[in-house]
Amino acid sequence: MSEPQRRGVLERWAEVLPITPQTPRITLGEGDTPLVRSVAIERELGVDELWFKLESSNPTGSFKDRGMVVAVAKAMERGAQAVLCASTGNTSASAAAYAARCGLEASILVPHGRVAAGKLAQAVAFGARIVEIEGSFDHALTLARSVAGTHPIALVNSVNPDRIEGQKTASYEICETLGDAPDALAIPVGNAGNITAYWKGFVECAERDYASLHPRMLGFQAAGAAPIVRGEPVDDPQTVATAIRIGNPASWKPAEQARDESEGLIEAVSDDEILEAYRLLAGSEGLFVEPASAASVAGLRKLNREGGLRGGRVVAVLTGSGLKDPETAEHANTPKVVRATATFEGVERALGL
Ligand code: F0G
């Protein structure tokens, strides 16, 4: 029999992670997410290959679990009994899940009224203490950092280097599955931890001879929340992609480094472009993602229209599940619903048969 899958990030990638024999080997089965070839958007873009890394397949429905499992394990190793994060939703869902699993207290700071319903439902279900602040994610993160600096509570935002270490494992998986690094990687950018983590992973893969090349890192911010593109913080960021509604990313500098060292780019996509890609991913690829995740595909389509997309093999990271944000699903789509009487003929008529 083949080896059981889903051993979890800590066990599977132990040799590339900062763990010791004392690090508890916790897992919810994160990592080893599918890399699925495009059937429609690849043709539109005219690239040789387009692949989607389905990070929505992680246990809490987003890529955060890869980093959270390492951050929580290391916090436990250091004796922590409580974790804290600021979040636009997914980090808090993930922190709350691992805390519940490991018997830790989780407290989350979220911007009031700006977190998608599915993510909040997860935090509630996992029993986290939820603090809603009147302010943006950026305010919440500043507050979380100072509270964690003063009290014995582990900060599990991506400013914690253990998070970056865990998230870099996605690059290793991509190189393993494709047999090499791709030519380009498209990824949404919010607080900019994930682009930083992927780049670290790809650099390491090249050093370890798991890959013969570095991909160009193509990062995409929402136009109303695009501080890196504009070159200055955005005070009141706005976008339908609430996960990346961030005006002053904590990993700003490393994200610029990833962009520059990889000869890539970080550009902006409008909410309309994000929602178009969101509908296209669901309708033509069968991939229901949350709006922030669609930013990577929106960005590739925009680059292609502008003639800036080179060919080759491209991977788009689909960071989170569409189920996280039912309100957007309802508003951005037109349902094909008809009422029918509960009879054979009624259903025939409704189906036009
Ligand atoms: N996609 C999704 C679904 C996210 O939840 C996030 C970030 C990103 C992309 C951007 O990643 O911040 O590393 O650049 N969500 C954070 C949160 C901020 O609190 O859940 P990033």
Coordinates of N, CA, C and O and ligand atoms in Angstrom, one line a residue, residues 63-64 86-91 119 137 167 188-194 243-244 246 290 292-293 319-320, ligand 1:
F63 N -5.3 28.7 3.0 CA -3.8 28.4 3.1 C -3.3 28.7 4.5 O -2.2 28.2 4.8
K64 N -4.0 29.4 5.3 CA -3.5 29.8 6.6 C -3.1 28.6 7.5 O -2.2 28.7 8.3
A86 N -4.8 39.3 14.8 CA -5.7 40.2 14.1 C -6.0 39.5 12.8 O -5.2 38.8 12.3
S87 N -7.2 39.8 12.3 CA -7.5 39.0 11.0 C -8.6 39.7 10.2 O -9.5 40.3 10.8
T88 N -8.5 39.5 8.9 CA -9.7 39.8 8.0 C -10.6 38.5 7.9 O -11.5 38.5 7.2
G89 N -10.3 37.5 8.7 CA -11.2 36.3 8.8 C -10.5 35.0 8.7 O -10.8 34.1 9.6
N90 N -9.7 34.7 7.7 CA -9.1 33.4 7.6 C -8.1 33.0 8.6 O -8.1 31.9 9.1
T91 N -7.2 34.0 9.0 CA -6.2 33.7 10.0 C -6.9 33.3 11.3 O -6.5 32.4 12.0
K119 N -16.4 32.9 7.7 CA -15.1 32.9 8.6 C -15.5 33.2 10.0 O -14.9 32.6 10.9
F137 N -8.4 46.4 9.5 CA -7.4 45.3 9.9 C -6.1 45.8 10.4 O -5.5 45.3 11.3
Q167 N 4.0 28.3 5.7 CA 3.4 28.6 4.4 C 4.3 28.3 3.2 O 3.8 28.1 2.1
P188 N -2.6 36.4 -4.7 CA -3.2 37.6 -4.2 C -2.3 38.2 -3.0 O -1.6 37.4 -2.3
V189 N -2.3 39.5 -2.9 CA -1.4 40.1 -1.8 C -2.3 41.0 -0.9 O -3.0 41.9 -1.4
G190 N -2.2 40.6 0.4 CA -2.9 41.4 1.4 C -1.9 42.0 2.4 O -1.3 43.0 2.2
N191 N -1.7 41.2 3.4 CA -0.7 41.6 4.4 C 0.7 41.2 3.9 O 1.7 41.5 4.6
A192 N 0.7 40.5 2.8 CA 2.0 40.2 2.1 C 2.8 39.1 2.7 O 4.0 38.9 2.3
G193 N 2.3 38.4 3.6 CA 3.0 37.2 4.2 C 3.1 36.1 3.2 O 4.2 35.4 3.2
N194 N 2.1 35.8 2.5 CA 2.1 34.6 1.7 C 3.0 34.7 0.5 O 3.8 33.8 0.2
A243 N -10.8 39.7 2.4 CA -9.6 39.1 2.9 C -8.3 39.9 2.7 O -7.4 39.9 3.5
I244 N -8.3 40.7 1.6 CA -7.1 41.5 1.3 C -7.4 43.0 1.4 O -6.8 43.8 0.7
I246 N -6.5 45.6 3.1 CA -5.4 45.9 4.0 C -4.7 47.1 3.4 O -4.3 47.1 2.2
E290 N -13.0 32.2 -2.9 CA -13.5 33.5 -2.3 C -12.9 34.6 -3.2 O -11.9 34.4 -3.9
A292 N -11.0 37.2 -2.8 CA -9.5 37.5 -2.8 C -8.7 36.5 -3.6 O -7.7 36.9 -4.3
S293 N -9.1 35.2 -3.6 CA -8.4 34.2 -4.4 C -8.5 34.5 -5.9 O -7.6 34.2 -6.6
T319 N -6.4 30.8 -2.8 CA -6.1 30.8 -1.4 C -7.2 30.4 -0.4 O -6.9 30.0 0.7
G320 N -8.4 30.6 -0.8 CA -9.5 30.3 0.1 C -10.8 29.9 -0.6 O -11.1 30.2 -1.8
Ligands
F0G1 N1 -6.3 35.2 0.2 C1 -7.0 35.0 1.3 C2 -8.2 34.1 1.2 C3 -6.6 35.5 2.5 O1 -7.3 35.3 3.6 C4 -5.5 36.4 2.6 C5 -5.1 37.0 3.8 C6 -4.8 36.6 1.4 C7 -5.2 36.0 0.2 C8 -3.5 37.4 1.4 O2 -2.5 36.8 2.0 O3 -2.1 38.5 3.8 O4 -0.4 36.8 3.3 O5 -0.8 38.6 1.6 N2 -5.8 37.0 4.9 C9 -5.3 37.5 6.2 C10 -6.3 37.1 7.3 C11 -4.9 38.9 6.2 O6 -6.4 37.8 8.3 O7 -7.0 36.1 7.2 P1 -1.4 37.7 2.7

